């Protein structure tokens, strides 16, 4: 699942007429870098949620994408059409849940990570584990110096209290998830989210972290949170990755 429903307020005026995931980075829409990486890792079906200017994304991509690694079938969860607004991260995943596998990737459509490997062996190892989620963490960028989560020696993500001196890392907005995380006792939104409840993902993750059901690892590849026009300009000025 690619999360592409956000308004992108900090990216205005660029996002006044273009959804943030369709903004170009090194010659192609930001969203396309994710879809190509997913296809390279073996994915064949991708669901994209939309809200702000949501009709622009299916209009741009259609129902399938041919790549050098195979064809991706594309489906859409149209939060804009069904509820008139974005449902936030957990709400959006819950809405899409009936269309997702028992184990699935989630990546935010507004980050740039062109060399991340959506490796199916990673998915299989996670599926066989007791974890409900596996997160990729990155070194803290300048705009988020305090980070999000800690990481213990056993590979479990930690919801550290504010005064804990241990290091925190930034959630890369890339993860593997099990449907069970989006059910009680972790989540109270029914599968399919029929009432359009808007809810963030972090509280679910923190509950599961307290039960040691979330694992994580550090990743040091190319990564950027494309959150402002200035960051987009810096990214455009950097060296383009090989296609």
PDB file of C-alpha atoms in Angstrom:
ATOM      1  CA  UNK A   1       0.000   0.000   0.000  1.00  0.00           C
ATOM      2  CA  UNK A   2       1.248   3.473  -0.912  1.00  0.00           C
ATOM      3  CA  UNK A   3      -0.123   6.306   1.224  1.00  0.00           C
ATOM      4  CA  UNK A   4      -0.919   9.199  -1.098  1.00  0.00           C
ATOM      5  CA  UNK A   5      -3.911  10.946   0.485  1.00  0.00           C
ATOM      6  CA  UNK A   6      -2.300  13.886   2.290  1.00  0.00           C
ATOM      7  CA  UNK A   7      -2.928  17.549   1.505  1.00  0.00           C
ATOM      8  CA  UNK A   8       0.738  18.583   1.573  1.00  0.00           C
ATOM      9  CA  UNK A   9       0.097  21.923   3.274  1.00  0.00           C
ATOM     10  CA  UNK A  10       3.787  22.674   3.776  1.00  0.00           C
ATOM     11  CA  UNK A  11       4.412  22.111   0.066  1.00  0.00           C
ATOM     12  CA  UNK A  12       2.040  24.866  -1.023  1.00  0.00           C
ATOM     13  CA  UNK A  13       1.785  26.421  -3.566  1.00  0.00           C
ATOM     14  CA  UNK A  14       3.207  23.383  -5.408  1.00  0.00           C
ATOM     15  CA  UNK A  15       0.421  21.154  -4.081  1.00  0.00           C
ATOM     16  CA  UNK A  16      -2.435  23.560  -4.770  1.00  0.00           C
ATOM     17  CA  UNK A  17      -2.949  21.895  -8.141  1.00  0.00           C
ATOM     18  CA  UNK A  18      -0.837  18.713  -7.930  1.00  0.00           C
ATOM     19  CA  UNK A  19      -0.950  15.923  -5.302  1.00  0.00           C
ATOM     20  CA  UNK A  20       2.409  15.781  -3.557  1.00  0.00           C
ATOM     21  CA  UNK A  21       3.171  12.196  -4.718  1.00  0.00           C
ATOM     22  CA  UNK A  22       2.923  13.391  -8.348  1.00  0.00           C
ATOM     23  CA  UNK A  23       5.504  16.155  -7.946  1.00  0.00           C
ATOM     24  CA  UNK A  24       8.507  15.379 -10.184  1.00  0.00           C
ATOM     25  CA  UNK A  25      11.811  14.251  -8.704  1.00  0.00           C
ATOM     26  CA  UNK A  26      14.708  13.602 -11.079  1.00  0.00           C
ATOM     27  CA  UNK A  27      12.470  13.458 -14.091  1.00  0.00           C
ATOM     28  CA  UNK A  28       9.532  11.399 -12.888  1.00  0.00           C
ATOM     29  CA  UNK A  29       6.743  11.625 -10.275  1.00  0.00           C
ATOM     30  CA  UNK A  30       7.800  10.864  -6.710  1.00  0.00           C
ATOM     31  CA  UNK A  31       5.205   8.081  -6.563  1.00  0.00           C
ATOM     32  CA  UNK A  32       6.740   6.338  -9.561  1.00  0.00           C
ATOM     33  CA  UNK A  33      10.026   5.774  -7.712  1.00  0.00           C
ATOM     34  CA  UNK A  34       8.091   3.709  -5.125  1.00  0.00           C
ATOM     35  CA  UNK A  35       6.156   1.737  -7.714  1.00  0.00           C
ATOM     36  CA  UNK A  36       9.325   0.843  -9.600  1.00  0.00           C
ATOM     37  CA  UNK A  37      11.071  -0.232  -6.379  1.00  0.00           C
ATOM     38  CA  UNK A  38       8.075  -2.370  -5.387  1.00  0.00           C
ATOM     39  CA  UNK A  39       8.039  -4.043  -8.812  1.00  0.00           C
ATOM     40  CA  UNK A  40      11.797  -4.613  -8.580  1.00  0.00           C
ATOM     41  CA  UNK A  41      11.201  -6.401  -5.258  1.00  0.00           C
ATOM     42  CA  UNK A  42       8.577  -8.710  -6.748  1.00  0.00           C
ATOM     43  CA  UNK A  43       5.313  -6.934  -5.928  1.00  0.00           C
ATOM     44  CA  UNK A  44       2.586  -7.374  -8.514  1.00  0.00           C
ATOM     45  CA  UNK A  45      -0.383  -5.619  -6.838  1.00  0.00           C
ATOM     46  CA  UNK A  46      -0.316  -2.175  -5.259  1.00  0.00           C
ATOM     47  CA  UNK A  47      -3.131  -0.245  -3.584  1.00  0.00           C
ATOM     48  CA  UNK A  48      -2.895   3.558  -3.436  1.00  0.00           C
ATOM     49  CA  UNK A  49      -5.125   5.665  -1.189  1.00  0.00           C
ATOM     50  CA  UNK A  50      -6.107   9.137  -2.335  1.00  0.00           C
ATOM     51  CA  UNK A  51      -7.862  12.213  -0.962  1.00  0.00           C
ATOM     52  CA  UNK A  52      -6.530  15.647  -1.911  1.00  0.00           C
ATOM     53  CA  UNK A  53      -6.923  16.026  -5.697  1.00  0.00           C
ATOM     54  CA  UNK A  54      -7.412  12.288  -5.557  1.00  0.00           C
ATOM     55  CA  UNK A  55      -8.711  11.884  -9.088  1.00  0.00           C
ATOM     56  CA  UNK A  56      -5.372  13.089 -10.467  1.00  0.00           C
ATOM     57  CA  UNK A  57      -3.464   9.993  -9.320  1.00  0.00           C
ATOM     58  CA  UNK A  58      -5.563   7.276 -11.026  1.00  0.00           C
ATOM     59  CA  UNK A  59      -5.834   9.574 -14.053  1.00  0.00           C
ATOM     60  CA  UNK A  60      -2.038   9.730 -14.234  1.00  0.00           C
ATOM     61  CA  UNK A  61      -1.274   6.062 -13.532  1.00  0.00           C
ATOM     62  CA  UNK A  62      -4.307   4.092 -14.672  1.00  0.00           C
ATOM     63  CA  UNK A  63      -5.008   0.521 -13.570  1.00  0.00           C
ATOM     64  CA  UNK A  64      -1.638  -1.029 -14.434  1.00  0.00           C
ATOM     65  CA  UNK A  65       1.994  -0.017 -14.750  1.00  0.00           C
ATOM     66  CA  UNK A  66       4.475  -1.820 -16.973  1.00  0.00           C
ATOM     67  CA  UNK A  67       8.008  -1.870 -15.576  1.00  0.00           C
ATOM     68  CA  UNK A  68      11.236  -3.683 -16.528  1.00  0.00           C
ATOM     69  CA  UNK A  69      10.490  -6.076 -13.641  1.00  0.00           C
ATOM     70  CA  UNK A  70       6.912  -6.911 -14.577  1.00  0.00           C
ATOM     71  CA  UNK A  71       3.453  -5.402 -14.582  1.00  0.00           C
ATOM     72  CA  UNK A  72       1.943  -3.850 -11.474  1.00  0.00           C
ATOM     73  CA  UNK A  73      -1.833  -3.992 -11.076  1.00  0.00           C
ATOM     74  CA  UNK A  74      -2.967  -0.758  -9.418  1.00  0.00           C
ATOM     75  CA  UNK A  75      -6.027  -0.295  -7.229  1.00  0.00           C
ATOM     76  CA  UNK A  76      -7.223   2.804  -5.422  1.00  0.00           C
ATOM     77  CA  UNK A  77      -8.901   3.558  -2.115  1.00  0.00           C
ATOM     78  CA  UNK A  78     -10.701   6.820  -2.885  1.00  0.00           C
ATOM     79  CA  UNK A  79     -11.112   8.477   0.500  1.00  0.00           C
ATOM     80  CA  UNK A  80     -11.906  11.751  -1.274  1.00  0.00           C
ATOM     81  CA  UNK A  81     -14.821  10.214  -3.149  1.00  0.00           C
ATOM     82  CA  UNK A  82     -16.097   8.070  -0.260  1.00  0.00           C
ATOM     83  CA  UNK A  83     -15.703  10.475   2.674  1.00  0.00           C
ATOM     84  CA  UNK A  84     -14.641  13.837   1.298  1.00  0.00           C
ATOM     85  CA  UNK A  85     -11.338  13.938   3.192  1.00  0.00           C
ATOM     86  CA  UNK A  86      -8.252  11.916   4.104  1.00  0.00           C
ATOM     87  CA  UNK A  87      -8.598   9.375   6.929  1.00  0.00           C
ATOM     88  CA  UNK A  88      -5.005   9.717   8.228  1.00  0.00           C
ATOM     89  CA  UNK A  89      -2.632   6.779   8.292  1.00  0.00           C
ATOM     90  CA  UNK A  90      -4.382   4.142  10.436  1.00  0.00           C
ATOM     91  CA  UNK A  91      -7.805   5.194   9.186  1.00  0.00           C
ATOM     92  CA  UNK A  92      -6.656   4.888   5.597  1.00  0.00           C
ATOM     93  CA  UNK A  93      -5.074   1.483   6.103  1.00  0.00           C
ATOM     94  CA  UNK A  94      -8.184   0.243   7.923  1.00  0.00           C
ATOM     95  CA  UNK A  95     -10.315   1.455   5.008  1.00  0.00           C
ATOM     96  CA  UNK A  96      -8.153  -0.480   2.549  1.00  0.00           C
ATOM     97  CA  UNK A  97      -7.747  -3.561   4.750  1.00  0.00           C
ATOM     98  CA  UNK A  98     -10.270  -5.816   2.911  1.00  0.00           C
ATOM     99  CA  UNK A  99      -8.142  -5.395  -0.232  1.00  0.00           C
ATOM    100  CA  UNK A 100      -4.802  -6.127   1.450  1.00  0.00           C
ATOM    101  CA  UNK A 101      -3.013  -9.418   2.092  1.00  0.00           C
ATOM    102  CA  UNK A 102      -2.385 -10.799   5.581  1.00  0.00           C
ATOM    103  CA  UNK A 103       1.124  -9.310   5.370  1.00  0.00           C
ATOM    104  CA  UNK A 104       1.714  -6.142   3.362  1.00  0.00           C
ATOM    105  CA  UNK A 105       4.171  -3.327   2.753  1.00  0.00           C
ATOM    106  CA  UNK A 106       3.237   0.261   3.548  1.00  0.00           C
ATOM    107  CA  UNK A 107       5.231   3.212   2.224  1.00  0.00           C
ATOM    108  CA  UNK A 108       4.406   6.905   2.353  1.00  0.00           C
ATOM    109  CA  UNK A 109       4.032   8.515  -1.041  1.00  0.00           C
ATOM    110  CA  UNK A 110       5.858  11.685   0.023  1.00  0.00           C
ATOM    111  CA  UNK A 111       9.248  10.206   0.872  1.00  0.00           C
ATOM    112  CA  UNK A 112      12.104   9.519  -1.538  1.00  0.00           C
ATOM    113  CA  UNK A 113      13.969   6.231  -1.110  1.00  0.00           C
ATOM    114  CA  UNK A 114      14.849   5.049  -4.640  1.00  0.00           C
ATOM    115  CA  UNK A 115      17.277   2.308  -3.622  1.00  0.00           C
ATOM    116  CA  UNK A 116      15.171   0.708  -0.877  1.00  0.00           C
ATOM    117  CA  UNK A 117      14.746  -3.018  -1.555  1.00  0.00           C
ATOM    118  CA  UNK A 118      11.181  -4.262  -1.044  1.00  0.00           C
ATOM    119  CA  UNK A 119      12.638  -7.746  -0.827  1.00  0.00           C
ATOM    120  CA  UNK A 120      10.144 -10.603  -0.604  1.00  0.00           C
ATOM    121  CA  UNK A 121      12.537 -12.554   1.638  1.00  0.00           C
ATOM    122  CA  UNK A 122      12.161  -9.760   4.186  1.00  0.00           C
ATOM    123  CA  UNK A 123       8.401 -10.097   3.931  1.00  0.00           C
ATOM    124  CA  UNK A 124       8.580 -13.872   4.432  1.00  0.00           C
ATOM    125  CA  UNK A 125      10.823 -13.570   7.509  1.00  0.00           C
ATOM    126  CA  UNK A 126       8.473 -11.012   8.994  1.00  0.00           C
ATOM    127  CA  UNK A 127       5.429 -13.185   8.235  1.00  0.00           C
ATOM    128  CA  UNK A 128       7.005 -16.042  10.193  1.00  0.00           C
ATOM    129  CA  UNK A 129       7.771 -13.840  13.218  1.00  0.00           C
ATOM    130  CA  UNK A 130       5.587 -12.873  16.177  1.00  0.00           C
ATOM    131  CA  UNK A 131       5.830  -9.187  15.307  1.00  0.00           C
ATOM    132  CA  UNK A 132       2.799  -7.223  14.155  1.00  0.00           C
ATOM    133  CA  UNK A 133       4.907  -4.572  12.407  1.00  0.00           C
ATOM    134  CA  UNK A 134       8.484  -4.177  11.242  1.00  0.00           C
ATOM    135  CA  UNK A 135       9.703  -0.607  10.750  1.00  0.00           C
ATOM    136  CA  UNK A 136      12.658   0.885   8.971  1.00  0.00           C
ATOM    137  CA  UNK A 137      14.331   3.732  10.865  1.00  0.00           C
ATOM    138  CA  UNK A 138      16.738   6.329   9.483  1.00  0.00           C
ATOM    139  CA  UNK A 139      19.197   8.813  11.034  1.00  0.00           C
ATOM    140  CA  UNK A 140      17.354  11.903  12.194  1.00  0.00           C
ATOM    141  CA  UNK A 141      17.115  14.598   9.508  1.00  0.00           C
ATOM    142  CA  UNK A 142      17.656  18.269  10.444  1.00  0.00           C
ATOM    143  CA  UNK A 143      13.909  18.977  10.582  1.00  0.00           C
ATOM    144  CA  UNK A 144      13.290  16.108  13.028  1.00  0.00           C
ATOM    145  CA  UNK A 145      16.301  16.016  15.370  1.00  0.00           C
ATOM    146  CA  UNK A 146      14.625  14.154  18.255  1.00  0.00           C
ATOM    147  CA  UNK A 147      13.541  11.182  16.170  1.00  0.00           C
ATOM    148  CA  UNK A 148      10.600   8.875  16.842  1.00  0.00           C
ATOM    149  CA  UNK A 149      11.519   5.485  18.280  1.00  0.00           C
ATOM    150  CA  UNK A 150      14.357   3.707  20.009  1.00  0.00           C
ATOM    151  CA  UNK A 151      15.806   0.332  19.104  1.00  0.00           C
ATOM    152  CA  UNK A 152      17.026  -2.344  21.500  1.00  0.00           C
ATOM    153  CA  UNK A 153      19.733  -4.964  20.989  1.00  0.00           C
ATOM    154  CA  UNK A 154      17.126  -7.599  20.094  1.00  0.00           C
ATOM    155  CA  UNK A 155      15.718  -5.529  17.234  1.00  0.00           C
ATOM    156  CA  UNK A 156      12.557  -4.360  18.986  1.00  0.00           C
ATOM    157  CA  UNK A 157      11.292  -0.816  18.440  1.00  0.00           C
ATOM    158  CA  UNK A 158      10.977   1.193  21.653  1.00  0.00           C
ATOM    159  CA  UNK A 159       8.541   3.934  22.615  1.00  0.00           C
ATOM    160  CA  UNK A 160      11.014   5.782  24.828  1.00  0.00           C
ATOM    161  CA  UNK A 161       9.843   8.322  27.441  1.00  0.00           C
ATOM    162  CA  UNK A 162      10.970  11.922  26.855  1.00  0.00           C
ATOM    163  CA  UNK A 163      13.678  11.831  29.524  1.00  0.00           C
ATOM    164  CA  UNK A 164      15.241   8.544  28.332  1.00  0.00           C
ATOM    165  CA  UNK A 165      18.851   9.192  27.218  1.00  0.00           C
ATOM    166  CA  UNK A 166      18.932   6.375  24.686  1.00  0.00           C
ATOM    167  CA  UNK A 167      19.028   7.426  21.020  1.00  0.00           C
ATOM    168  CA  UNK A 168      15.903   7.749  18.958  1.00  0.00           C
ATOM    169  CA  UNK A 169      15.676   7.304  15.213  1.00  0.00           C
ATOM    170  CA  UNK A 170      13.213   8.629  12.671  1.00  0.00           C
ATOM    171  CA  UNK A 171      10.553   6.328  11.243  1.00  0.00           C
ATOM    172  CA  UNK A 172      11.282   6.184   7.518  1.00  0.00           C
ATOM    173  CA  UNK A 173       7.569   5.731   6.661  1.00  0.00           C
ATOM    174  CA  UNK A 174       8.409   2.289   5.258  1.00  0.00           C
ATOM    175  CA  UNK A 175       7.199  -0.825   7.038  1.00  0.00           C
ATOM    176  CA  UNK A 176       5.797  -4.312   6.914  1.00  0.00           C
ATOM    177  CA  UNK A 177       2.483  -4.881   8.667  1.00  0.00           C
ATOM    178  CA  UNK A 178       0.090  -7.676   9.554  1.00  0.00           C
ATOM    179  CA  UNK A 179      -3.660  -7.285   9.364  1.00  0.00           C
ATOM    180  CA  UNK A 180      -3.826  -8.290  13.039  1.00  0.00           C
ATOM    181  CA  UNK A 181      -2.389  -4.889  14.049  1.00  0.00           C
ATOM    182  CA  UNK A 182      -5.569  -3.282  12.683  1.00  0.00           C
ATOM    183  CA  UNK A 183      -7.884  -5.285  14.938  1.00  0.00           C
ATOM    184  CA  UNK A 184      -8.543  -5.295  18.721  1.00  0.00           C
ATOM    185  CA  UNK A 185      -6.816  -4.853  21.108  1.00  0.00           C
ATOM    186  CA  UNK A 186      -4.556  -2.628  19.008  1.00  0.00           C
ATOM    187  CA  UNK A 187      -7.133  -0.921  16.792  1.00  0.00           C
ATOM    188  CA  UNK A 188     -10.871  -0.356  17.285  1.00  0.00           C
ATOM    189  CA  UNK A 189     -11.697   0.616  13.688  1.00  0.00           C
ATOM    190  CA  UNK A 190     -13.601  -2.149  11.861  1.00  0.00           C
ATOM    191  CA  UNK A 191     -11.971  -3.529   8.736  1.00  0.00           C
ATOM    192  CA  UNK A 192     -13.107  -1.405   5.836  1.00  0.00           C
ATOM    193  CA  UNK A 193     -13.593   1.617   8.120  1.00  0.00           C
ATOM    194  CA  UNK A 194     -17.237   2.000   7.030  1.00  0.00           C
ATOM    195  CA  UNK A 195     -17.760   5.219   9.012  1.00  0.00           C
ATOM    196  CA  UNK A 196     -14.632   6.925   7.733  1.00  0.00           C
ATOM    197  CA  UNK A 197     -12.884   7.290  11.092  1.00  0.00           C
ATOM    198  CA  UNK A 198      -9.714   9.359  10.770  1.00  0.00           C
ATOM    199  CA  UNK A 199      -6.926   8.046  12.999  1.00  0.00           C
ATOM    200  CA  UNK A 200      -3.105   8.156  13.079  1.00  0.00           C
ATOM    201  CA  UNK A 201      -0.873   5.082  13.072  1.00  0.00           C
ATOM    202  CA  UNK A 202       1.504   6.019  15.902  1.00  0.00           C
ATOM    203  CA  UNK A 203      -0.839   5.132  18.821  1.00  0.00           C
ATOM    204  CA  UNK A 204      -1.338   1.601  17.423  1.00  0.00           C
ATOM    205  CA  UNK A 205       2.395   1.167  17.066  1.00  0.00           C
ATOM    206  CA  UNK A 206       3.046   2.391  20.603  1.00  0.00           C
ATOM    207  CA  UNK A 207       0.530  -0.074  22.045  1.00  0.00           C
ATOM    208  CA  UNK A 208       2.156  -2.912  20.161  1.00  0.00           C
ATOM    209  CA  UNK A 209       5.656  -1.715  21.147  1.00  0.00           C
ATOM    210  CA  UNK A 210       4.650  -1.926  24.808  1.00  0.00           C
ATOM    211  CA  UNK A 211       3.889  -5.617  24.197  1.00  0.00           C
ATOM    212  CA  UNK A 212       7.195  -6.091  22.261  1.00  0.00           C
ATOM    213  CA  UNK A 213       5.301  -6.833  19.065  1.00  0.00           C
ATOM    214  CA  UNK A 214       7.077  -4.285  16.835  1.00  0.00           C
ATOM    215  CA  UNK A 215      10.538  -4.890  15.409  1.00  0.00           C
ATOM    216  CA  UNK A 216      12.739  -2.454  13.525  1.00  0.00           C
ATOM    217  CA  UNK A 217      16.072  -1.952  11.833  1.00  0.00           C
ATOM    218  CA  UNK A 218      18.236   0.979  10.812  1.00  0.00           C
ATOM    219  CA  UNK A 219      18.597   1.854   7.160  1.00  0.00           C
ATOM    220  CA  UNK A 220      21.325   4.110   5.792  1.00  0.00           C
ATOM    221  CA  UNK A 221      20.341   4.314   2.118  1.00  0.00           C
ATOM    222  CA  UNK A 222      19.164   7.366   0.218  1.00  0.00           C
ATOM    223  CA  UNK A 223      16.154   8.815   2.022  1.00  0.00           C
ATOM    224  CA  UNK A 224      14.394  12.150   2.148  1.00  0.00           C
ATOM    225  CA  UNK A 225      11.126  13.435   3.544  1.00  0.00           C
ATOM    226  CA  UNK A 226       9.973  15.696   0.712  1.00  0.00           C
ATOM    227  CA  UNK A 227       8.003  17.970   3.011  1.00  0.00           C
ATOM    228  CA  UNK A 228       8.685  21.514   1.778  1.00  0.00           C
ATOM    229  CA  UNK A 229       9.499  23.234  -1.527  1.00  0.00           C
ATOM    230  CA  UNK A 230      12.996  23.903  -0.178  1.00  0.00           C
ATOM    231  CA  UNK A 231      13.629  20.206   0.484  1.00  0.00           C
ATOM    232  CA  UNK A 232      12.287  19.331  -2.945  1.00  0.00           C
ATOM    233  CA  UNK A 233      14.673  21.851  -4.517  1.00  0.00           C
ATOM    234  CA  UNK A 234      17.605  20.382  -2.562  1.00  0.00           C
ATOM    235  CA  UNK A 235      16.634  16.915  -3.729  1.00  0.00           C
ATOM    236  CA  UNK A 236      16.405  18.045  -7.339  1.00  0.00           C
ATOM    237  CA  UNK A 237      19.879  19.560  -7.049  1.00  0.00           C
ATOM    238  CA  UNK A 238      21.370  16.299  -5.792  1.00  0.00           C
ATOM    239  CA  UNK A 239      22.743  13.584  -8.048  1.00  0.00           C
ATOM    240  CA  UNK A 240      20.066  11.458  -9.698  1.00  0.00           C
ATOM    241  CA  UNK A 241      20.217   7.719  -8.918  1.00  0.00           C
ATOM    242  CA  UNK A 242      20.747   5.194 -11.711  1.00  0.00           C
ATOM    243  CA  UNK A 243      17.522   4.037 -13.304  1.00  0.00           C
TER     244      UNK A 243
END
